[in-house]
Short mmCIF file of C-alpha atoms in Angstrom, two decimals:
data_model
loop_
_atom_site.label_atom_id
_atom_site.label_comp_id
_atom_site.label_asym_id
_atom_site.label_seq_id
_atom_site.Cartn_x
_atom_site.Cartn_y
_atom_site.Cartn_z
CA UNK A 1 83.82 104.21 126.26
CA UNK A 2 83.49 103.20 122.61
CA UNK A 3 86.47 102.88 120.29
CA UNK A 4 85.31 105.99 118.41
CA UNK A 5 84.93 108.11 121.53
CA UNK A 6 88.52 107.53 122.68
CA UNK A 7 90.02 108.54 119.33
CA UNK A 8 92.22 111.60 119.00
CA UNK A 9 91.46 114.84 117.19
CA UNK A 10 90.98 114.67 113.40
CA UNK A 11 94.20 115.22 111.47
CA UNK A 12 94.34 117.93 108.83
CA UNK A 13 95.97 115.79 106.13
CA UNK A 14 97.69 117.25 103.11
CA UNK A 15 96.27 115.87 99.87
CA UNK A 16 97.51 116.62 96.37
CA UNK A 17 94.87 118.86 94.76
CA UNK A 18 92.38 117.46 92.26
CA UNK A 19 89.59 119.15 90.36
CA UNK A 20 86.04 118.29 91.38
CA UNK A 21 85.35 116.76 87.94
CA UNK A 22 88.44 114.56 88.04
CA UNK A 23 87.71 113.49 91.59
CA UNK A 24 84.19 112.45 90.61
CA UNK A 25 85.53 110.47 87.67
CA UNK A 26 88.20 108.71 89.73
CA UNK A 27 85.71 107.77 92.45
CA UNK A 28 83.40 106.04 89.96
CA UNK A 29 83.04 102.33 90.72
CA UNK A 30 82.50 99.82 87.94
CA UNK A 31 81.03 96.33 88.15
CA UNK A 32 82.85 95.36 84.95
CA UNK A 33 86.26 96.57 86.15
CA UNK A 34 85.56 95.16 89.59
CA UNK A 35 84.79 91.77 88.10
CA UNK A 36 87.95 91.99 86.00
CA UNK A 37 89.99 92.56 89.16
CA UNK A 38 88.24 90.27 91.66
CA UNK A 39 87.14 87.65 89.13
CA UNK A 40 90.50 87.75 87.40
CA UNK A 41 92.35 87.20 90.67
CA UNK A 42 90.03 84.32 91.56
CA UNK A 43 90.57 82.86 88.08
CA UNK A 44 94.34 82.91 88.62
CA UNK A 45 93.89 80.96 91.85
CA UNK A 46 91.60 78.46 90.16
CA UNK A 47 94.12 77.93 87.35
CA UNK A 48 97.08 77.43 89.71
CA UNK A 49 94.97 75.15 91.92
CA UNK A 50 93.73 73.09 88.96
CA UNK A 51 97.21 72.62 87.52
CA UNK A 52 98.54 71.62 90.93
CA UNK A 53 95.68 69.19 91.53
CA UNK A 54 96.19 67.57 88.14
CA UNK A 55 99.93 67.37 88.65
CA UNK A 56 99.56 65.76 92.08
CA UNK A 57 97.75 62.79 90.52
CA UNK A 58 99.45 62.56 87.12
CA UNK A 59 102.93 64.10 87.24
CA UNK A 60 106.01 63.45 89.36
CA UNK A 61 106.63 65.22 92.66
CA UNK A 62 109.36 67.42 91.20
CA UNK A 63 106.72 68.96 88.89
CA UNK A 64 104.04 69.28 91.59
CA UNK A 65 106.09 71.05 94.25
CA UNK A 66 106.89 74.12 92.11
CA UNK A 67 103.21 74.35 91.14
CA UNK A 68 102.22 74.25 94.81
CA UNK A 69 104.68 77.07 95.45
CA UNK A 70 103.32 79.17 92.57
CA UNK A 71 99.79 78.65 93.89
CA UNK A 72 100.86 79.79 97.36
CA UNK A 73 102.63 82.80 95.89
CA UNK A 74 99.41 83.97 94.23
CA UNK A 75 97.20 82.92 97.16
CA UNK A 76 99.20 85.08 99.59
CA UNK A 77 97.66 88.26 98.16
CA UNK A 78 94.24 87.43 99.68
CA UNK A 79 94.75 90.04 102.39
CA UNK A 80 95.13 92.70 99.71
CA UNK A 81 91.91 91.52 98.10
CA UNK A 82 90.05 91.70 101.41
CA UNK A 83 91.57 95.12 102.08
CA UNK A 84 90.33 96.59 98.80
CA UNK A 85 86.91 94.98 99.00
CA UNK A 86 86.64 96.23 102.58
CA UNK A 87 86.80 99.78 101.25
CA UNK A 88 83.58 98.97 99.33
CA UNK A 89 85.06 100.63 96.25
CA UNK A 90 85.72 97.68 93.91
CA UNK A 91 82.15 97.11 92.68
CA UNK A 92 79.29 99.50 92.16
CA UNK A 93 77.00 96.68 93.32
CA UNK A 94 77.41 96.23 97.08
CA UNK A 95 76.22 92.64 96.94
CA UNK A 96 79.04 91.66 94.57
CA UNK A 97 81.52 93.52 96.73
CA UNK A 98 80.34 91.70 99.84
CA UNK A 99 80.32 88.30 98.09
CA UNK A 100 83.97 88.52 97.03
CA UNK A 101 85.02 90.06 100.34
CA UNK A 102 83.56 87.14 102.30
CA UNK A 103 84.95 84.59 99.85
CA UNK A 104 88.53 85.86 99.99
CA UNK A 105 88.36 86.44 103.75
CA UNK A 106 87.30 82.83 104.28
CA UNK A 107 89.89 81.41 101.91
CA UNK A 108 92.65 83.46 103.54
CA UNK A 109 91.70 82.85 107.19
CA UNK A 110 91.12 86.60 107.56
CA UNK A 111 88.68 88.05 110.07
CA UNK A 112 87.60 90.89 107.82
CA UNK A 113 85.40 92.35 110.55
CA UNK A 114 88.37 92.89 112.82
CA UNK A 115 90.64 93.92 109.98
CA UNK A 116 88.31 96.66 108.82
CA UNK A 117 87.70 97.99 112.34
CA UNK A 118 91.45 98.38 112.70
CA UNK A 119 92.07 99.59 109.18
CA UNK A 120 89.52 102.38 109.37
CA UNK A 121 91.49 103.84 112.26
CA UNK A 122 94.74 103.26 110.36
CA UNK A 123 93.47 105.45 107.52
CA UNK A 124 92.10 108.13 109.80
CA UNK A 125 95.23 108.35 111.99
CA UNK A 126 97.96 106.87 109.80
CA UNK A 127 101.12 106.36 111.89
CA UNK A 128 99.84 108.56 114.72
CA UNK A 129 100.04 106.34 117.81
CA UNK A 130 98.16 105.56 119.98
CA UNK A 131 95.24 106.23 117.63
CA UNK A 132 96.83 104.01 114.98
CA UNK A 133 98.43 100.84 116.32
CA UNK A 134 97.86 98.78 113.19
CA UNK A 135 101.26 100.00 111.98
CA UNK A 136 103.78 101.21 114.55
CA UNK A 137 107.20 102.53 113.57
CA UNK A 138 110.01 101.70 113.57
CA UNK A 139 109.42 98.28 112.01
CA UNK A 140 112.42 95.97 112.13
CA UNK A 141 112.57 93.44 109.30
CA UNK A 142 115.16 90.68 109.19
CA UNK A 143 116.13 87.90 106.83
CA UNK A 144 114.51 85.53 109.33
CA UNK A 145 111.19 87.39 108.95
CA UNK A 146 111.40 87.00 105.19
CA UNK A 147 112.41 83.33 105.27
CA UNK A 148 109.68 82.51 107.76
CA UNK A 149 107.09 83.74 105.27
CA UNK A 150 108.86 82.95 102.01
CA UNK A 151 108.58 79.18 101.67
CA UNK A 152 106.59 77.36 104.38
CA UNK A 153 105.19 79.05 107.48
CA UNK A 154 103.73 76.45 109.89
CA UNK A 155 104.08 78.83 112.83
CA UNK A 156 101.90 81.30 110.93
CA UNK A 157 99.18 78.68 110.58
CA UNK A 158 99.40 77.76 114.26
CA UNK A 159 99.28 81.41 115.33
CA UNK A 160 96.25 82.13 113.09
CA UNK A 161 94.46 79.03 114.34
CA UNK A 162 94.99 80.03 117.97
CA UNK A 163 93.90 83.62 117.38
CA UNK A 164 90.82 82.56 115.42
CA UNK A 165 89.88 80.09 118.16
CA UNK A 166 90.34 82.78 120.81
CA UNK A 167 88.07 85.25 119.01
CA UNK A 168 85.54 82.48 118.29
CA UNK A 169 85.40 81.95 122.06
CA UNK A 170 84.72 85.66 122.55
CA UNK A 171 88.05 86.45 124.19
CA UNK A 172 89.54 89.80 123.16
CA UNK A 173 92.95 90.84 124.42
CA UNK A 174 95.85 93.20 123.80
CA UNK A 175 96.01 96.99 123.78
CA UNK A 176 94.83 97.48 120.19
CA UNK A 177 92.10 94.85 120.27
CA UNK A 178 90.64 96.17 123.50
CA UNK A 179 90.82 99.72 122.17
CA UNK A 180 88.83 98.72 119.10
CA UNK A 181 86.59 96.21 120.85
CA UNK A 182 85.93 97.68 124.27
CA UNK A 183 83.68 95.56 126.56
CA UNK A 184 80.70 97.76 125.69
CA UNK A 185 81.07 97.16 121.92
CA UNK A 186 78.84 94.09 121.98
CA UNK A 187 77.54 94.26 118.40
CA UNK A 188 81.03 94.66 116.94
CA UNK A 189 82.25 91.81 119.12
CA UNK A 190 79.42 89.52 118.01
CA UNK A 191 80.25 90.16 114.34
CA UNK A 192 83.93 89.33 114.87
CA UNK A 193 83.07 86.21 116.89
CA UNK A 194 80.56 84.98 114.30
CA UNK A 195 83.07 85.28 111.46
CA UNK A 196 85.81 83.54 113.47
CA UNK A 197 83.42 80.64 114.03
CA UNK A 198 82.52 80.60 110.33
CA UNK A 199 86.20 80.26 109.41
CA UNK A 200 86.75 77.41 111.87
CA UNK A 201 83.61 75.47 110.93
CA UNK A 202 84.16 76.01 107.21
CA UNK A 203 87.75 74.79 107.21
CA UNK A 204 86.79 71.88 109.45
CA UNK A 205 84.25 70.85 106.80
CA UNK A 206 86.95 71.14 104.14
CA UNK A 207 89.19 68.89 106.24
CA UNK A 208 86.34 66.40 106.68
CA UNK A 209 85.74 66.31 102.92
CA UNK A 210 89.46 65.84 102.30
CA UNK A 211 89.55 62.86 104.67
CA UNK A 212 86.27 61.31 103.45
CA UNK A 213 87.04 61.56 99.74
CA UNK A 214 90.84 61.27 100.08
CA UNK A 215 91.20 64.71 98.51
CA UNK A 216 94.34 65.62 100.42
CA UNK A 217 95.25 68.31 97.93
CA UNK A 218 92.09 70.20 98.93
CA UNK A 219 93.74 70.99 102.26
CA UNK A 220 96.98 71.98 100.58
CA UNK A 221 95.29 74.22 98.01
CA UNK A 222 92.79 75.95 100.31
CA UNK A 223 93.18 75.53 104.07
CA UNK A 224 96.98 75.57 104.22
CA UNK A 225 97.53 77.75 101.14
CA UNK A 226 98.01 81.06 103.03
CA UNK A 227 101.01 79.57 104.81
CA UNK A 228 103.47 78.86 102.04
CA UNK A 229 104.90 80.83 99.13
CA UNK A 230 104.48 84.21 100.82
CA UNK A 231 107.79 85.64 99.62
CA UNK A 232 106.43 87.97 96.94
CA UNK A 233 103.56 89.36 99.00
CA UNK A 234 106.01 89.95 101.85
CA UNK A 235 108.28 91.97 99.56
CA UNK A 236 105.38 94.03 98.20
CA UNK A 237 103.37 94.63 101.35
CA UNK A 238 106.25 95.63 103.59
CA UNK A 239 107.20 98.57 101.40
CA UNK A 240 104.12 100.55 102.43
CA UNK A 241 105.36 102.37 105.55
CA UNK A 242 108.66 100.83 106.70
CA UNK A 243 111.34 103.37 107.54
CA UNK A 244 109.17 106.43 106.88
CA UNK A 245 108.03 109.16 109.24
CA UNK A 246 105.30 108.94 111.84
CA UNK A 247 103.29 111.74 113.47
CA UNK A 248 103.24 113.86 110.30
CA UNK A 249 100.07 115.09 108.52
CA UNK A 250 101.41 114.35 105.04
CA UNK A 251 100.82 110.97 103.38
CA UNK A 252 103.79 111.64 101.08
CA UNK A 253 106.08 111.31 104.10
CA UNK A 254 104.46 108.33 105.84
CA UNK A 255 103.41 106.20 102.84
CA UNK A 256 105.45 104.86 99.94
CA UNK A 257 104.48 104.40 96.30
CA UNK A 258 106.57 101.98 94.24
CA UNK A 259 106.72 100.87 90.60
CA UNK A 260 105.66 97.33 89.71
CA UNK A 261 105.08 95.48 86.46
CA UNK A 262 101.43 95.05 85.35
CA UNK A 263 101.08 91.42 86.50
CA UNK A 264 102.43 92.13 89.97
CA UNK A 265 100.30 95.28 90.24
CA UNK A 266 97.27 93.12 89.49
CA UNK A 267 98.15 90.46 92.07
CA UNK A 268 98.87 93.18 94.63
CA UNK A 269 95.53 94.86 93.88
CA UNK A 270 97.38 98.05 92.84
CA UNK A 271 98.50 98.77 96.40
CA UNK A 272 101.89 99.80 95.06
CA UNK A 273 100.15 103.17 94.73
CA UNK A 274 99.99 103.38 98.49
CA UNK A 275 100.41 107.12 98.95
CA UNK A 276 97.59 107.75 96.49
CA UNK A 277 95.41 105.18 98.23
CA UNK A 278 95.80 106.89 101.60
CA UNK A 279 95.19 110.33 100.12
CA UNK A 280 92.00 109.25 98.35
CA UNK A 281 90.82 105.91 99.82
CA UNK A 282 87.52 106.06 97.94
CA UNK A 283 89.24 105.70 94.56
CA UNK A 284 88.87 102.10 93.29
CA UNK A 285 92.14 100.21 93.11
CA UNK A 286 91.93 99.89 89.32
CA UNK A 287 91.90 103.70 88.98
CA UNK A 288 94.90 104.36 91.23
CA UNK A 289 97.28 104.31 88.25
CA UNK A 290 95.34 107.17 86.69
CA UNK A 291 95.36 109.03 89.99
CA UNK A 292 99.11 108.54 90.24
CA UNK A 293 99.68 110.00 86.80
CA UNK A 294 97.54 113.03 87.64
CA UNK A 295 99.39 113.90 90.87
CA UNK A 296 102.85 112.40 90.25
CA UNK A 297 104.40 115.88 89.97
CA UNK A 298 103.38 116.46 93.60
CA UNK A 299 104.80 113.16 94.91
CA UNK A 300 108.28 111.96 95.86
CA UNK A 301 110.20 110.05 93.17
CA UNK A 302 109.27 106.37 92.91
CA UNK A 303 111.51 103.32 92.69
CA UNK A 304 111.03 99.73 91.59
CA UNK A 305 110.79 96.84 94.04
CA UNK A 306 114.53 96.15 94.09
CA UNK A 307 115.45 99.83 94.45
CA UNK A 308 112.88 100.23 97.22
CA UNK A 309 114.32 97.34 99.21
CA UNK A 310 117.80 98.77 98.82
CA UNK A 311 116.42 101.98 100.31
CA UNK A 312 114.72 100.07 103.14
CA UNK A 313 117.89 98.09 103.87
CA UNK A 314 119.86 101.35 104.15
CA UNK A 315 117.20 102.80 106.47
CA UNK A 316 117.27 99.70 108.68
CA UNK A 317 121.05 99.91 109.00
CA UNK A 318 120.78 103.56 110.10
CA UNK A 319 118.00 102.71 112.56
CA UNK A 320 120.15 100.08 114.24
CA UNK A 321 122.59 102.88 115.07
CA UNK A 322 119.92 105.53 115.72
CA UNK A 323 116.48 104.07 116.58
CA UNK A 324 114.93 107.54 116.17
CA UNK A 325 116.07 107.88 112.56
CA UNK A 326 113.27 108.25 110.00
CA UNK A 327 113.70 108.56 106.27
CA UNK A 328 112.21 111.77 104.91
CA UNK A 329 111.13 111.31 101.32
CA UNK A 330 112.16 114.27 99.13
CA UNK A 331 109.13 116.30 98.11
CA UNK A 332 108.98 117.98 94.68
CA UNK A 333 109.30 121.49 96.14
CA UNK A 334 112.44 120.46 98.01
CA UNK A 335 113.91 118.81 94.93
CA UNK A 336 113.19 121.89 92.83
CA UNK A 337 114.74 124.14 95.47
CA UNK A 338 117.87 121.97 95.70
CA UNK A 339 118.19 121.95 91.92
CA UNK A 340 117.85 125.73 91.77
CA UNK A 341 120.63 126.12 94.33
CA UNK A 342 123.11 124.05 92.30
CA UNK A 343 125.71 126.21 90.55
CA UNK A 344 125.36 126.45 86.79
CA UNK A 345 127.73 124.36 84.66
#
C-alpha cells in the first residue's frame, strides 16, 4: 500500500475568507522578490563566513569565536529555507527554486526529498495523528533541549551522520518513515537514497579539500556549521505548534503566529506567520505579512518572541500536572463575546 493510499479522510479546514482577486495577488510568485529572499539569505551567510575566515587567519581567537557563533546562528535557518523552497512558491522560475533548494539542503545536511514527503502530509493532516507524525503533541521542551542546540551540538552532527548513512544504504525504519516510504515506493526511496549519498560524498570532498589545502575553517564554516549556534532558530521554530490543540480542523487553534523584528523575520523566512502559512501554503513567504494584515481580525492575538515563550512555559508547567491539557487560543468571536458580557463601567 502506498503512503497516499493509507492516508485518512481529507479534513475540512477552516480558512479565513479572502476575495478571489486578493488570493490571486497573494499567490503571485516573483523572481525578484525570491532572489531578494534566497539570495539575501545566502549573502548573509557569505558575509559571516568571510569575516570568520579572515578573522581566523588575522585576528585573535577571542575575536574569531564570536564570529563563528554568529555564522552558526544565521546558518541554522537553512531548514526554513529548504522548507519554503520545497513549497515551490519562492521563485516564479522553477529552475531557480530548485537550484536554491538543493544548495541549502546540501549545506544544511537536509534530505529535502524526505522532508518534503513528510511535510506534505503535515500540511494536509496538521496535528491529526497517525496521518501526521511529523509533529506530535504534546511536545516537551526543557532547558537541556535548548542548551544542546544553543551553542555546540556534536550529538546532533553524529545523529545526522548516522541517519544520512542509513538512508544512503537504503535502510528505512521507524513508524513514520515506513508509512511514507513503504517497501513498494521504490522511486521515492531511490530519490531519498540518491540525495543522502550526494550529501555524504559532497561533504567528504569538502573534508578532503580542507585537509589537502589546510583550509580547516572550510569544515567549520560549511560541514559543521549546522551544529553550533542554533539557539535563535530553536527559539523561533519551536513556537509553531507547541502546547496547542491537536485533532481540530482550525489552523488558528493548532498553529501559532508570533511577532518578530524585520531582520529575524527575514532569517526565519517569515515563518513567524505560521497560521497564515498553513491556511494558504501557496502564498510566497515574502507575502505572508500582507496576508496577515488582511486576515488579522480573524486570528488570535499575537505576541512577541519573549511573550510567546512565557506562554509556552506556562503551558508546559500545566502539562506536567495534566498531560492532556492543551492551550486553546482565544478566537476573535470569543474575545468579542467575552467583552460584550463584561458589565459596563
